[in-house]
Amino acid sequence: MPELPEVEVAARNLRRWTKGRRVRGVDAAPTSIVSAAGPLGLAPLVGMRVRGVERVGKHLLVTLTRGRATLGLWSHLGMTGKWVRRGRASAEAPRFSHVRLGLDDGATLHYCDMRRLGRLRLVPDARFDERPSLAALGPDPLRDGIDADRLHARLARVSLPIKVALLDQKILAGVGNIQASESLFRAKLDPRRAARALTRAEVGRLARAILASIAFTLARFDEAGADRGDGEIVYVEENRKLNPFLVYGRATLPCPRGKGGVIKRLVQAGRSTFLCLRCLEERA
């Protein structure tokens, strides 16, 4: 499931693949991924040159130009979306390819999405800041860092469990179910505690844990080659054997801290949370 680290990898790879490249062709299947992009779909991209790729939270923002004209392409990966490159136009398309962008170097970029919950939309003049979903985002940990004082003040007004609160993109952009579980484990904080009950010191510990978890995840993708454009990123739901996380998806397995604890799974707001009760008991 793509969260901040996975989308960051997508942004880095799109920059590598599209730097200075011109879109020579677009082929999009008639799915919900592009159905609201307008009557022409993604056809206006043809002939435009990619000038930049940015990431904010879980959102990919591509800016393209042609002469004085500017156009934006907004991409959200949903739950199973990913961008994949094929070096030759004749190369076999990857599974679940729904959108194909042909580039002037002969390569083709495929937007693949097994569950088809991702979205691609054109943004006139690349005015991304006018999209409501972007305007409402909180600070991005990788781009903006985390101000622990500000985060503590924000959480002090939230009665939800801290794990559930972290899923609110208005609090921290890009942190999702996986990173929330991983960060709370690293910080030795009980995911069931009310967000407003956390002390300033605990929020500081949580802030450091979130940044450490993101850095750890990006490093694992780099080791696998996905963060260098050499290989396709694999999500943990696709292959449990390639699970890079400390606790997420590891229910019933020994705690990685090696003190006899076992990873437990519980459900919060319909999402899985993973924790070690022995670690929490020790912290208490």
Coordinates of C-alpha atoms in Angstrom, one line a residue:
M1 CA 0.0 0.0 0.0
P2 CA 1.7 3.2 -1.1
E3 CA 2.4 5.7 1.7
L4 CA 5.0 8.5 1.9
P5 CA 8.1 6.3 1.3
E6 CA 6.5 4.4 -1.6
V7 CA 5.3 7.5 -3.3
E8 CA 8.7 9.2 -2.7
V9 CA 10.3 6.3 -4.6
A10 CA 7.7 6.8 -7.4
A11 CA 8.6 10.5 -7.6
R12 CA 12.3 9.9 -7.7
N13 CA 11.9 7.3 -10.5
L14 CA 9.6 9.5 -12.5
R15 CA 12.2 12.3 -12.3
R16 CA 14.9 9.9 -13.6
W17 CA 12.7 8.5 -16.4
T18 CA 11.1 11.8 -17.6
K19 CA 13.8 14.5 -17.2
G20 CA 13.5 16.6 -20.3
R21 CA 11.4 14.0 -22.1
R22 CA 8.5 14.8 -24.3
V23 CA 5.2 12.8 -24.3
R24 CA 4.8 11.4 -27.8
G25 CA 1.6 9.3 -27.1
V26 CA -1.0 8.4 -24.6
D27 CA -3.1 5.3 -24.3
A28 CA -5.6 5.0 -21.4
A29 CA -8.1 2.3 -20.8
P30 CA -11.6 3.6 -20.0
T31 CA -11.5 3.0 -16.2
S32 CA -12.3 5.1 -13.2
I33 CA -8.6 6.0 -13.0
V34 CA -9.0 8.6 -15.8
S35 CA -12.8 8.7 -16.3
A36 CA -13.1 12.2 -14.7
A37 CA -10.0 13.7 -16.4
G38 CA -12.3 15.5 -19.0
P39 CA -13.7 14.7 -22.4
L40 CA -10.2 14.4 -23.9
G41 CA -8.9 12.2 -21.1
L42 CA -5.1 12.6 -21.0
A43 CA -4.7 13.4 -24.7
P44 CA -3.6 17.0 -24.0
L45 CA -0.3 15.6 -22.6
V46 CA 0.8 14.6 -26.1
G47 CA 3.6 16.9 -27.3
M48 CA 4.3 18.4 -23.9
R49 CA 7.7 18.2 -22.2
V50 CA 8.1 17.2 -18.6
R51 CA 9.6 20.0 -16.5
G52 CA 9.3 18.6 -13.0
V53 CA 8.0 15.9 -10.7
E54 CA 7.2 16.7 -7.1
R55 CA 5.6 14.7 -4.2
V56 CA 3.5 16.1 -1.4
G57 CA 2.2 13.5 1.1
K58 CA 0.9 10.6 -1.1
H59 CA 0.4 12.9 -4.1
L60 CA 2.5 13.0 -7.3
L61 CA 2.6 16.3 -9.1
V62 CA 4.0 16.4 -12.6
T63 CA 4.4 19.7 -14.5
L64 CA 4.6 19.7 -18.3
T65 CA 5.1 22.6 -20.7
R66 CA 4.8 23.3 -24.5
G67 CA 5.8 26.8 -25.5
R68 CA 4.1 29.1 -23.0
A69 CA 1.5 26.5 -22.1
T70 CA 1.7 24.7 -18.8
L71 CA -0.2 21.7 -17.7
G72 CA -0.2 19.6 -14.5
L73 CA -0.8 15.9 -14.1
W74 CA -1.9 14.8 -10.6
S75 CA -1.4 11.2 -9.7
H76 CA -2.6 9.4 -6.6
L77 CA -1.7 5.8 -6.3
G78 CA -4.7 4.7 -4.3
M79 CA -4.0 1.3 -2.6
T80 CA -2.2 -0.7 -5.3
G81 CA -1.0 1.8 -7.9
K82 CA 2.5 2.1 -9.2
W83 CA 4.5 3.6 -12.1
V84 CA 6.6 1.2 -14.1
R85 CA 8.9 1.8 -17.0
R86 CA 9.5 -0.3 -20.1
G87 CA 12.6 0.7 -22.1
R88 CA 11.2 -0.2 -25.5
A89 CA 7.8 0.5 -26.9
S90 CA 7.6 -3.2 -28.1
A91 CA 8.3 -4.5 -24.6
E92 CA 5.6 -6.6 -22.9
A93 CA 3.3 -4.4 -20.8
P94 CA 3.3 -5.1 -17.0
R95 CA 0.3 -6.6 -15.3
F96 CA -2.6 -4.3 -14.6
S97 CA -1.4 -1.6 -16.9
H98 CA -4.3 0.9 -17.4
V99 CA -2.5 4.0 -18.7
R100 CA 0.5 4.2 -21.0
L101 CA 2.6 7.3 -21.7
G102 CA 5.0 7.0 -24.6
L103 CA 8.1 9.1 -24.3
D104 CA 10.4 10.5 -27.1
D105 CA 13.3 8.3 -26.0
G106 CA 11.3 5.2 -27.0
A107 CA 10.4 4.2 -23.4
T108 CA 6.8 3.7 -22.1
L109 CA 5.6 4.6 -18.7
H110 CA 2.8 2.4 -17.4
Y111 CA 0.4 3.2 -14.6
C112 CA -0.5 -0.1 -13.1
D113 CA -3.2 -0.6 -10.5
M114 CA -4.6 -4.0 -9.6
R115 CA -7.6 -2.6 -7.6
R116 CA -8.0 0.5 -9.8
L117 CA -8.4 2.9 -6.9
G118 CA -5.7 5.3 -8.0
R119 CA -6.5 8.5 -9.9
L120 CA -5.0 10.6 -12.7
R121 CA -6.2 14.1 -13.4
L122 CA -5.1 17.0 -15.5
V123 CA -4.6 20.3 -13.7
P124 CA -4.8 23.5 -15.8
D125 CA -1.7 25.6 -15.5
A126 CA -0.3 23.1 -13.0
R127 CA -2.2 25.0 -10.2
F128 CA -1.9 22.1 -7.8
D129 CA -2.4 24.3 -4.8
E130 CA -6.0 24.8 -5.8
R131 CA -6.9 21.1 -5.5
P132 CA -8.8 20.7 -2.2
S133 CA -7.1 17.4 -1.3
L134 CA -3.7 19.2 -1.5
A135 CA -4.7 22.4 0.2
A136 CA -5.9 20.6 3.3
L137 CA -2.7 18.6 3.9
G138 CA -0.6 19.0 7.0
P139 CA 3.2 19.2 7.0
D140 CA 5.1 16.6 5.0
P141 CA 7.7 14.9 7.2
L142 CA 10.2 14.4 4.5
R143 CA 9.8 17.8 2.9
D144 CA 9.0 20.0 5.9
G145 CA 10.4 18.0 8.8
I146 CA 8.2 17.6 12.0
D147 CA 7.8 20.4 14.5
A148 CA 7.2 18.5 17.7
D149 CA 5.8 21.5 19.5
R150 CA 3.3 22.1 16.7
L151 CA 2.4 18.4 16.5
H152 CA 1.9 18.2 20.2
A153 CA -0.5 21.2 20.1
R154 CA -2.4 19.6 17.3
L155 CA -2.7 16.2 18.9
A156 CA -3.8 17.8 22.2
R157 CA -7.1 18.6 20.5
V158 CA -7.7 15.1 19.3
S159 CA -9.5 12.5 21.4
L160 CA -9.0 9.6 19.0
P161 CA -6.4 6.9 19.6
I162 CA -3.0 8.1 18.5
K163 CA -2.7 5.5 15.8
V164 CA -6.0 6.6 14.2
A165 CA -5.1 10.3 14.6
L166 CA -1.9 9.7 12.6
L167 CA -4.0 8.6 9.6
D168 CA -5.5 12.1 9.3
Q169 CA -3.6 13.7 6.5
K170 CA -4.3 17.1 7.9
I171 CA -2.0 16.3 10.8
L172 CA 0.9 14.8 8.9
A173 CA 0.8 14.4 5.1
G174 CA 1.9 11.0 3.9
V175 CA 1.8 9.0 7.1
G176 CA -0.5 6.0 6.6
N177 CA -1.4 2.7 8.3
I178 CA 2.0 1.1 7.9
Q179 CA 4.2 4.1 8.9
A180 CA 1.8 4.8 11.9
S181 CA 2.2 1.3 13.2
E182 CA 6.0 1.3 12.6
S183 CA 6.5 4.7 14.2
L184 CA 4.5 3.9 17.3
F185 CA 6.4 0.7 17.8
R186 CA 9.7 2.5 17.5
A187 CA 8.6 5.2 19.9
K188 CA 7.2 2.5 22.3
L189 CA 3.9 4.2 22.4
D190 CA 0.6 2.4 22.9
P191 CA -1.4 2.9 19.7
R192 CA -4.6 2.8 21.7
R193 CA -3.9 5.8 23.8
A194 CA -5.8 9.0 23.2
A195 CA -3.7 11.4 21.1
R196 CA -4.4 14.2 23.5
A197 CA -2.9 12.2 26.4
L198 CA 0.6 12.2 25.0
T199 CA 3.1 14.4 26.7
R200 CA 5.4 16.8 24.9
A201 CA 8.3 14.4 25.5
E202 CA 6.3 11.5 24.0
V203 CA 5.4 13.5 21.0
G204 CA 9.0 14.4 20.5
R205 CA 9.9 10.7 20.6
L206 CA 7.1 10.0 18.2
A207 CA 8.4 12.7 15.7
R208 CA 11.8 11.2 15.7
A209 CA 10.4 7.7 15.3
I210 CA 8.3 8.8 12.2
L211 CA 11.4 10.2 10.5
A212 CA 13.4 7.2 11.4
S213 CA 10.8 4.8 10.1
I214 CA 10.5 6.7 6.8
A215 CA 14.3 6.7 6.4
F216 CA 14.5 3.0 7.2
T217 CA 11.8 2.2 4.6
L218 CA 13.5 4.2 1.9
A219 CA 16.8 2.5 2.6
R220 CA 15.2 -0.9 2.2
F221 CA 13.7 0.1 -1.2
D222 CA 17.1 1.4 -2.2
E223 CA 18.7 -1.9 -1.3
A224 CA 16.1 -3.7 -3.4
G225 CA 16.9 -1.5 -6.4
A226 CA 13.4 0.0 -6.6
D227 CA 14.7 3.4 -5.5
R228 CA 17.2 3.6 -8.3
G229 CA 14.8 2.8 -11.1
D230 CA 16.5 -0.6 -11.6
G231 CA 13.5 -2.7 -10.4
E232 CA 9.8 -2.5 -9.8
I233 CA 8.7 -1.6 -6.3
V234 CA 6.9 -4.5 -4.6
Y235 CA 4.3 -3.7 -1.9
V236 CA 4.1 -5.9 1.1
E237 CA 0.6 -7.0 0.2
E238 CA 2.0 -8.4 -3.1
N239 CA 4.7 -10.5 -1.5
R240 CA 4.9 -11.1 2.2
K241 CA 8.3 -12.6 1.8
L242 CA 9.7 -9.2 0.8
N243 CA 8.2 -7.4 3.9
P244 CA 10.8 -4.8 4.9
F245 CA 9.0 -3.6 8.1
L246 CA 9.7 -4.3 11.7
V247 CA 6.2 -5.1 12.9
Y248 CA 3.7 -4.4 10.1
G249 CA 2.3 -7.7 8.7
R250 CA 4.3 -9.7 11.3
A251 CA 1.5 -10.9 13.7
T252 CA 2.5 -14.0 15.8
L253 CA 6.2 -13.5 15.0
P254 CA 8.8 -12.7 17.7
C255 CA 9.3 -9.0 18.5
P256 CA 12.4 -7.8 16.7
R257 CA 13.7 -6.4 20.0
G258 CA 14.5 -9.9 21.0
K259 CA 13.1 -9.8 24.6
G260 CA 10.6 -12.5 24.3
G261 CA 7.7 -10.5 23.0
V262 CA 5.4 -11.5 20.2
I263 CA 3.8 -9.1 17.6
K264 CA 0.1 -8.8 18.1
R265 CA -2.5 -7.5 15.6
L266 CA -5.5 -5.5 16.5
V267 CA -8.0 -3.5 14.5
Q268 CA -8.5 0.3 14.9
A269 CA -10.9 2.2 12.7
G270 CA -11.1 -0.8 10.4
R271 CA -7.3 -0.9 9.9
S272 CA -4.7 -3.3 11.2
T273 CA -2.4 -2.2 13.9
F274 CA 0.7 -4.2 15.0
L275 CA 2.4 -3.9 18.4
C276 CA 4.3 -5.7 21.0
L277 CA 2.6 -5.7 24.4
R278 CA 5.8 -6.7 26.3
C279 CA 7.6 -3.6 25.0
L280 CA 4.8 -1.4 26.2
E281 CA 4.8 -3.1 29.6
E282 CA 8.5 -2.5 29.9
R283 CA 8.1 1.2 28.9
A284 CA 5.4 1.6 31.5

